[in-house]
Amino acid sequence: MSRRYAVAGRVVAVTGGGRGIGERIAVRLAAAGARVAVGDIDETAAVRVASELGDEHVGRHLDVTSTESFGAFLDEVGSTLGSVDVLVNNAGVMWVGPFAEEPEICLRRQLEVNLVGVMRGVRLVAPAMQARGSGHIVTIASAGSLLALPGEASYAATKHGVLGYLKAVREELLGSGVHLSVVLPAVVDTQLAAGTATGIAGRLSPDRVAEAVLEVLTKPRFEVSIPRYVDPLNRAIGLLPRPARDAVSRRLVPNQLRESDPGARADYQSRLETD
C-alpha cells in the first residue's frame, strides 16, 4: 500500500496543531491527501495553519482539558469534513525544574493536557470508530514514557501514564478494526523543549515526527521510538543490575536540572505558569 493511498481522503483531526509538531503533522498528512482538521487552544494559529493547507481543511479552537470543547470540535469536524477517521493526540505541555519547586498550576496543567487530554480524545472518538469497524488513534507521547529525566518529574509521570493507558485500551479494542499507535520521540526542536538538553539522541526536527505518523498510518504499529534505538537500548539497560543500570543511564540520559538553560525556557514557562 502506498503511503498516499493509506491517507488520501481520510478525515484527520490533529490536537495542538497550531504550531510545532502538530503543525508539521497537519502539513505532512494534508500533502498525502488527507482532509485535516487543525485544533488548538490558540484558534488564530489553528485557522492560519488550515488556511495555508487549502480549502479542504479547517482550523478550530480546541481546549483538550474540556470535554465540552473537545466534543464540540469533533462535532464540527464531523459536520464539515465527515466522520473522523484518524485522531492525532498531539497537544502537550512541559515544565522543567526541581520537583519540589514546580508550581501546582503547572503540575495540574500537565496532567490535564498530557494525560487526561489524551484519555478524553480516545474516549470521544473510539466508540464511533468501533461502530464503523475502522479508525486509527495516534498519540504523540515521548521518550519520557520510557525514561525519567531529572527535572521533568511530572512530565515523565504524564507520559508514563499515557503509555500505560494506551496499552490497556489497545487490548480492549483488539479485533475491533480500530488501531492505536503511540509515537515516542526524544527531544524535538519546539517551544516546549526550548533550552533542554538532548543527551545522545540529539535534537529531532518536527518533520521527523510527522513522517513517523504517516508511516504508522500506512503500516500500523503500536509503539514507535524516535530514534528507533531508544526502546531496545532502554530494554537492554533494564537487564543490568541496578547499580550498573543507574551508572549507564546517567551517562546517556540528560539531567535537566544541571544541563537545561532556564533563560531559554523563561518565556515558555512563564506562559505555562500563568495560563
PDB file of N, CA, C and O in Angstrom, residues 122-183:
ATOM      1  N   VAL A 122      -9.418   9.809  23.243  1.00  0.00           N
ATOM      2  CA  VAL A 122      -9.676   8.390  22.954  1.00  0.00           C
ATOM      3  C   VAL A 122     -11.125   8.044  23.265  1.00  0.00           C
ATOM      4  O   VAL A 122     -11.817   7.384  22.472  1.00  0.00           O
ATOM      5  N   ARG A 123     -11.608   8.471  24.418  1.00  0.00           N
ATOM      6  CA  ARG A 123     -12.978   8.159  24.836  1.00  0.00           C
ATOM      7  C   ARG A 123     -14.024   8.762  23.896  1.00  0.00           C
ATOM      8  O   ARG A 123     -15.090   8.180  23.681  1.00  0.00           O
ATOM      9  N   LEU A 124     -13.700   9.927  23.328  1.00  0.00           N
ATOM     10  CA  LEU A 124     -14.672  10.605  22.478  1.00  0.00           C
ATOM     11  C   LEU A 124     -14.727  10.033  21.059  1.00  0.00           C
ATOM     12  O   LEU A 124     -15.797  10.043  20.440  1.00  0.00           O
ATOM     13  N   VAL A 125     -13.619   9.550  20.526  1.00  0.00           N
ATOM     14  CA  VAL A 125     -13.633   9.085  19.132  1.00  0.00           C
ATOM     15  C   VAL A 125     -13.706   7.571  18.978  1.00  0.00           C
ATOM     16  O   VAL A 125     -14.216   7.069  17.973  1.00  0.00           O
ATOM     17  N   ALA A 126     -13.203   6.824  19.943  1.00  0.00           N
ATOM     18  CA  ALA A 126     -13.118   5.371  19.772  1.00  0.00           C
ATOM     19  C   ALA A 126     -14.469   4.680  19.609  1.00  0.00           C
ATOM     20  O   ALA A 126     -14.594   3.770  18.777  1.00  0.00           O
ATOM     21  N   PRO A 127     -15.508   5.044  20.380  1.00  0.00           N
ATOM     22  CA  PRO A 127     -16.775   4.325  20.214  1.00  0.00           C
ATOM     23  C   PRO A 127     -17.336   4.384  18.795  1.00  0.00           C
ATOM     24  O   PRO A 127     -17.825   3.376  18.263  1.00  0.00           O
ATOM     25  N   ALA A 128     -17.294   5.561  18.166  1.00  0.00           N
ATOM     26  CA  ALA A 128     -17.799   5.685  16.792  1.00  0.00           C
ATOM     27  C   ALA A 128     -16.930   4.882  15.830  1.00  0.00           C
ATOM     28  O   ALA A 128     -17.431   4.280  14.875  1.00  0.00           O
ATOM     29  N   MET A 129     -15.627   4.871  16.071  1.00  0.00           N
ATOM     30  CA  MET A 129     -14.736   4.073  15.237  1.00  0.00           C
ATOM     31  C   MET A 129     -15.052   2.586  15.391  1.00  0.00           C
ATOM     32  O   MET A 129     -15.071   1.828  14.404  1.00  0.00           O
ATOM     33  N   GLN A 130     -15.295   2.158  16.623  1.00  0.00           N
ATOM     34  CA  GLN A 130     -15.671   0.759  16.857  1.00  0.00           C
ATOM     35  C   GLN A 130     -16.950   0.409  16.108  1.00  0.00           C
ATOM     36  O   GLN A 130     -17.061  -0.670  15.517  1.00  0.00           O
ATOM     37  N   ALA A 131     -17.914   1.302  16.155  1.00  0.00           N
ATOM     38  CA  ALA A 131     -19.189   1.043  15.489  1.00  0.00           C
ATOM     39  C   ALA A 131     -19.004   0.900  13.980  1.00  0.00           C
ATOM     40  O   ALA A 131     -19.687   0.090  13.329  1.00  0.00           O
ATOM     41  N   ARG A 132     -18.068   1.676  13.403  1.00  0.00           N
ATOM     42  CA  ARG A 132     -17.792   1.590  11.970  1.00  0.00           C
ATOM     43  C   ARG A 132     -16.882   0.426  11.631  1.00  0.00           C
ATOM     44  O   ARG A 132     -16.798   0.001  10.480  1.00  0.00           O
ATOM     45  N   GLY A 133     -16.134  -0.046  12.633  1.00  0.00           N
ATOM     46  CA  GLY A 133     -15.188  -1.127  12.404  1.00  0.00           C
ATOM     47  C   GLY A 133     -13.877  -0.664  11.823  1.00  0.00           C
ATOM     48  O   GLY A 133     -13.106  -1.471  11.288  1.00  0.00           O
ATOM     49  N   SER A 134     -13.577   0.652  11.941  1.00  0.00           N
ATOM     50  CA  SER A 134     -12.310   1.163  11.415  1.00  0.00           C
ATOM     51  C   SER A 134     -11.981   2.486  12.077  1.00  0.00           C
ATOM     52  O   SER A 134     -12.870   3.219  12.532  1.00  0.00           O
ATOM     53  N   GLY A 135     -10.700   2.792  12.106  1.00  0.00           N
ATOM     54  CA  GLY A 135     -10.232   4.054  12.666  1.00  0.00           C
ATOM     55  C   GLY A 135      -8.836   3.889  13.211  1.00  0.00           C
ATOM     56  O   GLY A 135      -8.344   2.765  13.393  1.00  0.00           O
ATOM     57  N   HIS A 136      -8.181   5.014  13.449  1.00  0.00           N
ATOM     58  CA  HIS A 136      -6.799   4.975  13.940  1.00  0.00           C
ATOM     59  C   HIS A 136      -6.601   6.160  14.876  1.00  0.00           C
ATOM     60  O   HIS A 136      -6.943   7.301  14.532  1.00  0.00           O
ATOM     61  N   ILE A 137      -6.082   5.890  16.055  1.00  0.00           N
ATOM     62  CA  ILE A 137      -5.750   6.933  17.022  1.00  0.00           C
ATOM     63  C   ILE A 137      -4.243   6.910  17.231  1.00  0.00           C
ATOM     64  O   ILE A 137      -3.688   5.887  17.650  1.00  0.00           O
ATOM     65  N   VAL A 138      -3.597   8.015  16.896  1.00  0.00           N
ATOM     66  CA  VAL A 138      -2.144   8.135  17.044  1.00  0.00           C
ATOM     67  C   VAL A 138      -1.870   9.163  18.133  1.00  0.00           C
ATOM     68  O   VAL A 138      -2.387  10.285  18.080  1.00  0.00           O
ATOM     69  N   THR A 139      -1.069   8.786  19.113  1.00  0.00           N
ATOM     70  CA  THR A 139      -0.746   9.694  20.212  1.00  0.00           C
ATOM     71  C   THR A 139       0.735  10.018  20.194  1.00  0.00           C
ATOM     72  O   THR A 139       1.574   9.109  20.126  1.00  0.00           O
ATOM     73  N   ILE A 140       1.055  11.298  20.226  1.00  0.00           N
ATOM     74  CA  ILE A 140       2.446  11.724  20.327  1.00  0.00           C
ATOM     75  C   ILE A 140       2.783  11.785  21.813  1.00  0.00           C
ATOM     76  O   ILE A 140       2.369  12.713  22.515  1.00  0.00           O
ATOM     77  N   ALA A 141       3.495  10.793  22.278  1.00  0.00           N
ATOM     78  CA  ALA A 141       3.920  10.758  23.675  1.00  0.00           C
ATOM     79  C   ALA A 141       5.355  11.271  23.732  1.00  0.00           C
ATOM     80  O   ALA A 141       5.633  12.374  23.275  1.00  0.00           O
ATOM     81  N   SER A 142       6.282  10.461  24.250  1.00  0.00           N
ATOM     82  CA  SER A 142       7.647  10.949  24.423  1.00  0.00           C
ATOM     83  C   SER A 142       8.542   9.790  24.819  1.00  0.00           C
ATOM     84  O   SER A 142       8.072   8.780  25.365  1.00  0.00           O
ATOM     85  N   ALA A 143       9.846   9.950  24.546  1.00  0.00           N
ATOM     86  CA  ALA A 143      10.801   9.010  25.137  1.00  0.00           C
ATOM     87  C   ALA A 143      10.685   9.047  26.650  1.00  0.00           C
ATOM     88  O   ALA A 143      11.066   8.097  27.338  1.00  0.00           O
ATOM     89  N   GLY A 144      10.123  10.131  27.184  1.00  0.00           N
ATOM     90  CA  GLY A 144       9.835  10.240  28.602  1.00  0.00           C
ATOM     91  C   GLY A 144       8.792   9.248  29.076  1.00  0.00           C
ATOM     92  O   GLY A 144       8.561   9.111  30.278  1.00  0.00           O
ATOM     93  N   SER A 145       8.122   8.543  28.142  1.00  0.00           N
ATOM     94  CA  SER A 145       7.233   7.446  28.519  1.00  0.00           C
ATOM     95  C   SER A 145       8.024   6.223  28.946  1.00  0.00           C
ATOM     96  O   SER A 145       7.491   5.338  29.624  1.00  0.00           O
ATOM     97  N   LEU A 146       9.292   6.167  28.522  1.00  0.00           N
ATOM     98  CA  LEU A 146      10.161   5.033  28.841  1.00  0.00           C
ATOM     99  C   LEU A 146      11.229   5.415  29.852  1.00  0.00           C
ATOM    100  O   LEU A 146      11.672   4.580  30.655  1.00  0.00           O
ATOM    101  N   LEU A 147      11.658   6.668  29.801  1.00  0.00           N
ATOM    102  CA  LEU A 147      12.730   7.168  30.649  1.00  0.00           C
ATOM    103  C   LEU A 147      12.168   8.200  31.616  1.00  0.00           C
ATOM    104  O   LEU A 147      11.035   8.643  31.464  1.00  0.00           O
ATOM    105  N   ALA A 148      12.953   8.586  32.597  1.00  0.00           N
ATOM    106  CA  ALA A 148      12.532   9.624  33.540  1.00  0.00           C
ATOM    107  C   ALA A 148      13.718  10.542  33.804  1.00  0.00           C
ATOM    108  O   ALA A 148      14.680  10.147  34.461  1.00  0.00           O
ATOM    109  N   LEU A 149      13.640  11.748  33.252  1.00  0.00           N
ATOM    110  CA  LEU A 149      14.752  12.682  33.350  1.00  0.00           C
ATOM    111  C   LEU A 149      14.631  13.557  34.593  1.00  0.00           C
ATOM    112  O   LEU A 149      13.558  14.107  34.848  1.00  0.00           O
ATOM    113  N   PRO A 150      15.701  13.704  35.359  1.00  0.00           N
ATOM    114  CA  PRO A 150      15.678  14.662  36.468  1.00  0.00           C
ATOM    115  C   PRO A 150      15.315  16.052  35.951  1.00  0.00           C
ATOM    116  O   PRO A 150      15.861  16.514  34.948  1.00  0.00           O
ATOM    117  N   GLY A 151      14.380  16.686  36.624  1.00  0.00           N
ATOM    118  CA  GLY A 151      13.917  17.990  36.181  1.00  0.00           C
ATOM    119  C   GLY A 151      12.636  17.933  35.383  1.00  0.00           C
ATOM    120  O   GLY A 151      12.047  18.967  35.071  1.00  0.00           O
ATOM    121  N   GLU A 152      12.192  16.723  35.045  1.00  0.00           N
ATOM    122  CA  GLU A 152      10.958  16.554  34.275  1.00  0.00           C
ATOM    123  C   GLU A 152      10.045  15.535  34.949  1.00  0.00           C
ATOM    124  O   GLU A 152       9.390  14.722  34.286  1.00  0.00           O
ATOM    125  N   ALA A 153       9.982  15.558  36.272  1.00  0.00           N
ATOM    126  CA  ALA A 153       9.281  14.503  37.007  1.00  0.00           C
ATOM    127  C   ALA A 153       7.798  14.417  36.639  1.00  0.00           C
ATOM    128  O   ALA A 153       7.287  13.338  36.320  1.00  0.00           O
ATOM    129  N   SER A 154       7.094  15.530  36.676  1.00  0.00           N
ATOM    130  CA  SER A 154       5.666  15.499  36.382  1.00  0.00           C
ATOM    131  C   SER A 154       5.406  15.178  34.922  1.00  0.00           C
ATOM    132  O   SER A 154       4.471  14.445  34.582  1.00  0.00           O
ATOM    133  N   TYR A 155       6.223  15.736  34.044  1.00  0.00           N
ATOM    134  CA  TYR A 155       6.091  15.447  32.617  1.00  0.00           C
ATOM    135  C   TYR A 155       6.267  13.954  32.373  1.00  0.00           C
ATOM    136  O   TYR A 155       5.463  13.331  31.657  1.00  0.00           O
ATOM    137  N   ALA A 156       7.304  13.349  32.986  1.00  0.00           N
ATOM    138  CA  ALA A 156       7.528  11.914  32.830  1.00  0.00           C
ATOM    139  C   ALA A 156       6.341  11.121  33.354  1.00  0.00           C
ATOM    140  O   ALA A 156       5.932  10.117  32.760  1.00  0.00           O
ATOM    141  N   ALA A 157       5.779  11.555  34.469  1.00  0.00           N
ATOM    142  CA  ALA A 157       4.622  10.859  35.033  1.00  0.00           C
ATOM    143  C   ALA A 157       3.453  10.853  34.052  1.00  0.00           C
ATOM    144  O   ALA A 157       2.773   9.827  33.874  1.00  0.00           O
ATOM    145  N   THR A 158       3.201  11.992  33.402  1.00  0.00           N
ATOM    146  CA  THR A 158       2.092  12.045  32.446  1.00  0.00           C
ATOM    147  C   THR A 158       2.361  11.149  31.242  1.00  0.00           C
ATOM    148  O   THR A 158       1.443  10.471  30.753  1.00  0.00           O
ATOM    149  N   LYS A 159       3.591  11.113  30.779  1.00  0.00           N
ATOM    150  CA  LYS A 159       3.898  10.318  29.592  1.00  0.00           C
ATOM    151  C   LYS A 159       3.949   8.825  29.907  1.00  0.00           C
ATOM    152  O   LYS A 159       3.555   7.992  29.078  1.00  0.00           O
ATOM    153  N   HIS A 160       4.427   8.448  31.093  1.00  0.00           N
ATOM    154  CA  HIS A 160       4.321   7.052  31.515  1.00  0.00           C
ATOM    155  C   HIS A 160       2.843   6.660  31.602  1.00  0.00           C
ATOM    156  O   HIS A 160       2.454   5.557  31.209  1.00  0.00           O
ATOM    157  N   GLY A 161       2.021   7.570  32.137  1.00  0.00           N
ATOM    158  CA  GLY A 161       0.595   7.289  32.258  1.00  0.00           C
ATOM    159  C   GLY A 161      -0.071   7.098  30.909  1.00  0.00           C
ATOM    160  O   GLY A 161      -0.929   6.219  30.745  1.00  0.00           O
ATOM    161  N   VAL A 162       0.285   7.924  29.940  1.00  0.00           N
ATOM    162  CA  VAL A 162      -0.274   7.801  28.597  1.00  0.00           C
ATOM    163  C   VAL A 162       0.031   6.419  28.015  1.00  0.00           C
ATOM    164  O   VAL A 162      -0.862   5.751  27.470  1.00  0.00           O
ATOM    165  N   LEU A 163       1.271   5.987  28.128  1.00  0.00           N
ATOM    166  CA  LEU A 163       1.647   4.693  27.562  1.00  0.00           C
ATOM    167  C   LEU A 163       0.890   3.560  28.253  1.00  0.00           C
ATOM    168  O   LEU A 163       0.378   2.644  27.593  1.00  0.00           O
ATOM    169  N   GLY A 164       0.785   3.613  29.566  1.00  0.00           N
ATOM    170  CA  GLY A 164       0.052   2.586  30.283  1.00  0.00           C
ATOM    171  C   GLY A 164      -1.422   2.560  29.902  1.00  0.00           C
ATOM    172  O   GLY A 164      -2.010   1.491  29.706  1.00  0.00           O
ATOM    173  N   TYR A 165      -2.021   3.721  29.781  1.00  0.00           N
ATOM    174  CA  TYR A 165      -3.427   3.812  29.400  1.00  0.00           C
ATOM    175  C   TYR A 165      -3.650   3.213  28.015  1.00  0.00           C
ATOM    176  O   TYR A 165      -4.578   2.411  27.805  1.00  0.00           O
ATOM    177  N   LEU A 166      -2.802   3.589  27.073  1.00  0.00           N
ATOM    178  CA  LEU A 166      -2.983   3.113  25.704  1.00  0.00           C
ATOM    179  C   LEU A 166      -2.735   1.613  25.582  1.00  0.00           C
ATOM    180  O   LEU A 166      -3.381   0.941  24.776  1.00  0.00           O
ATOM    181  N   LYS A 167      -1.825   1.069  26.377  1.00  0.00           N
ATOM    182  CA  LYS A 167      -1.621  -0.381  26.369  1.00  0.00           C
ATOM    183  C   LYS A 167      -2.903  -1.111  26.777  1.00  0.00           C
ATOM    184  O   LYS A 167      -3.280  -2.120  26.177  1.00  0.00           O
ATOM    185  N   ALA A 168      -3.559  -0.593  27.808  1.00  0.00           N
ATOM    186  CA  ALA A 168      -4.789  -1.227  28.274  1.00  0.00           C
ATOM    187  C   ALA A 168      -5.921  -1.081  27.260  1.00  0.00           C
ATOM    188  O   ALA A 168      -6.636  -2.049  26.954  1.00  0.00           O
ATOM    189  N   VAL A 169      -6.092   0.128  26.720  1.00  0.00           N
ATOM    190  CA  VAL A 169      -7.159   0.363  25.755  1.00  0.00           C
ATOM    191  C   VAL A 169      -6.928  -0.469  24.490  1.00  0.00           C
ATOM    192  O   VAL A 169      -7.886  -0.977  23.881  1.00  0.00           O
ATOM    193  N   ARG A 170      -5.687  -0.609  24.100  1.00  0.00           N
ATOM    194  CA  ARG A 170      -5.364  -1.422  22.912  1.00  0.00           C
ATOM    195  C   ARG A 170      -5.902  -2.837  23.057  1.00  0.00           C
ATOM    196  O   ARG A 170      -6.445  -3.412  22.100  1.00  0.00           O
ATOM    197  N   GLU A 171      -5.755  -3.414  24.237  1.00  0.00           N
ATOM    198  CA  GLU A 171      -6.265  -4.765  24.455  1.00  0.00           C
ATOM    199  C   GLU A 171      -7.785  -4.791  24.379  1.00  0.00           C
ATOM    200  O   GLU A 171      -8.377  -5.750  23.870  1.00  0.00           O
ATOM    201  N   GLU A 172      -8.437  -3.739  24.876  1.00  0.00           N
ATOM    202  CA  GLU A 172      -9.893  -3.688  24.818  1.00  0.00           C
ATOM    203  C   GLU A 172     -10.408  -3.538  23.381  1.00  0.00           C
ATOM    204  O   GLU A 172     -11.510  -3.993  23.057  1.00  0.00           O
ATOM    205  N   LEU A 173      -9.612  -2.902  22.529  1.00  0.00           N
ATOM    206  CA  LEU A 173     -10.024  -2.666  21.139  1.00  0.00           C
ATOM    207  C   LEU A 173      -9.576  -3.777  20.193  1.00  0.00           C
ATOM    208  O   LEU A 173      -9.854  -3.713  18.992  1.00  0.00           O
ATOM    209  N   LEU A 174      -8.908  -4.777  20.718  1.00  0.00           N
ATOM    210  CA  LEU A 174      -8.385  -5.854  19.883  1.00  0.00           C
ATOM    211  C   LEU A 174      -9.489  -6.482  19.041  1.00  0.00           C
ATOM    212  O   LEU A 174     -10.540  -6.871  19.556  1.00  0.00           O
ATOM    213  N   GLY A 175      -9.268  -6.558  17.741  1.00  0.00           N
ATOM    214  CA  GLY A 175     -10.239  -7.165  16.831  1.00  0.00           C
ATOM    215  C   GLY A 175     -11.361  -6.246  16.397  1.00  0.00           C
ATOM    216  O   GLY A 175     -12.233  -6.662  15.627  1.00  0.00           O
ATOM    217  N   SER A 176     -11.337  -4.989  16.853  1.00  0.00           N
ATOM    218  CA  SER A 176     -12.425  -4.058  16.527  1.00  0.00           C
ATOM    219  C   SER A 176     -12.231  -3.338  15.203  1.00  0.00           C
ATOM    220  O   SER A 176     -13.157  -2.695  14.709  1.00  0.00           O
ATOM    221  N   GLY A 177     -11.027  -3.407  14.662  1.00  0.00           N
ATOM    222  CA  GLY A 177     -10.707  -2.636  13.466  1.00  0.00           C
ATOM    223  C   GLY A 177     -10.161  -1.263  13.771  1.00  0.00           C
ATOM    224  O   GLY A 177      -9.822  -0.509  12.854  1.00  0.00           O
ATOM    225  N   VAL A 178     -10.064  -0.917  15.060  1.00  0.00           N
ATOM    226  CA  VAL A 178      -9.522   0.380  15.469  1.00  0.00           C
ATOM    227  C   VAL A 178      -8.067   0.185  15.904  1.00  0.00           C
ATOM    228  O   VAL A 178      -7.786  -0.622  16.790  1.00  0.00           O
ATOM    229  N   HIS A 179      -7.162   0.919  15.279  1.00  0.00           N
ATOM    230  CA  HIS A 179      -5.738   0.827  15.593  1.00  0.00           C
ATOM    231  C   HIS A 179      -5.336   1.926  16.571  1.00  0.00           C
ATOM    232  O   HIS A 179      -5.826   3.050  16.489  1.00  0.00           O
ATOM    233  N   LEU A 180      -4.426   1.583  17.466  1.00  0.00           N
ATOM    234  CA  LEU A 180      -3.790   2.565  18.334  1.00  0.00           C
ATOM    235  C   LEU A 180      -2.295   2.575  18.047  1.00  0.00           C
ATOM    236  O   LEU A 180      -1.682   1.511  17.879  1.00  0.00           O
ATOM    237  N   SER A 181      -1.721   3.755  18.002  1.00  0.00           N
ATOM    238  CA  SER A 181      -0.275   3.896  17.856  1.00  0.00           C
ATOM    239  C   SER A 181       0.205   4.975  18.806  1.00  0.00           C
ATOM    240  O   SER A 181      -0.491   5.970  19.025  1.00  0.00           O
ATOM    241  N   VAL A 182       1.393   4.785  19.370  1.00  0.00           N
ATOM    242  CA  VAL A 182       1.993   5.790  20.236  1.00  0.00           C
ATOM    243  C   VAL A 182       3.406   6.058  19.746  1.00  0.00           C
ATOM    244  O   VAL A 182       4.197   5.126  19.564  1.00  0.00           O
ATOM    245  N   VAL A 183       3.694   7.327  19.458  1.00  0.00           N
ATOM    246  CA  VAL A 183       4.992   7.738  18.939  1.00  0.00           C
ATOM    247  C   VAL A 183       5.789   8.333  20.094  1.00  0.00           C
ATOM    248  O   VAL A 183       5.294   9.204  20.813  1.00  0.00           O
TER     249      VAL A 183
END
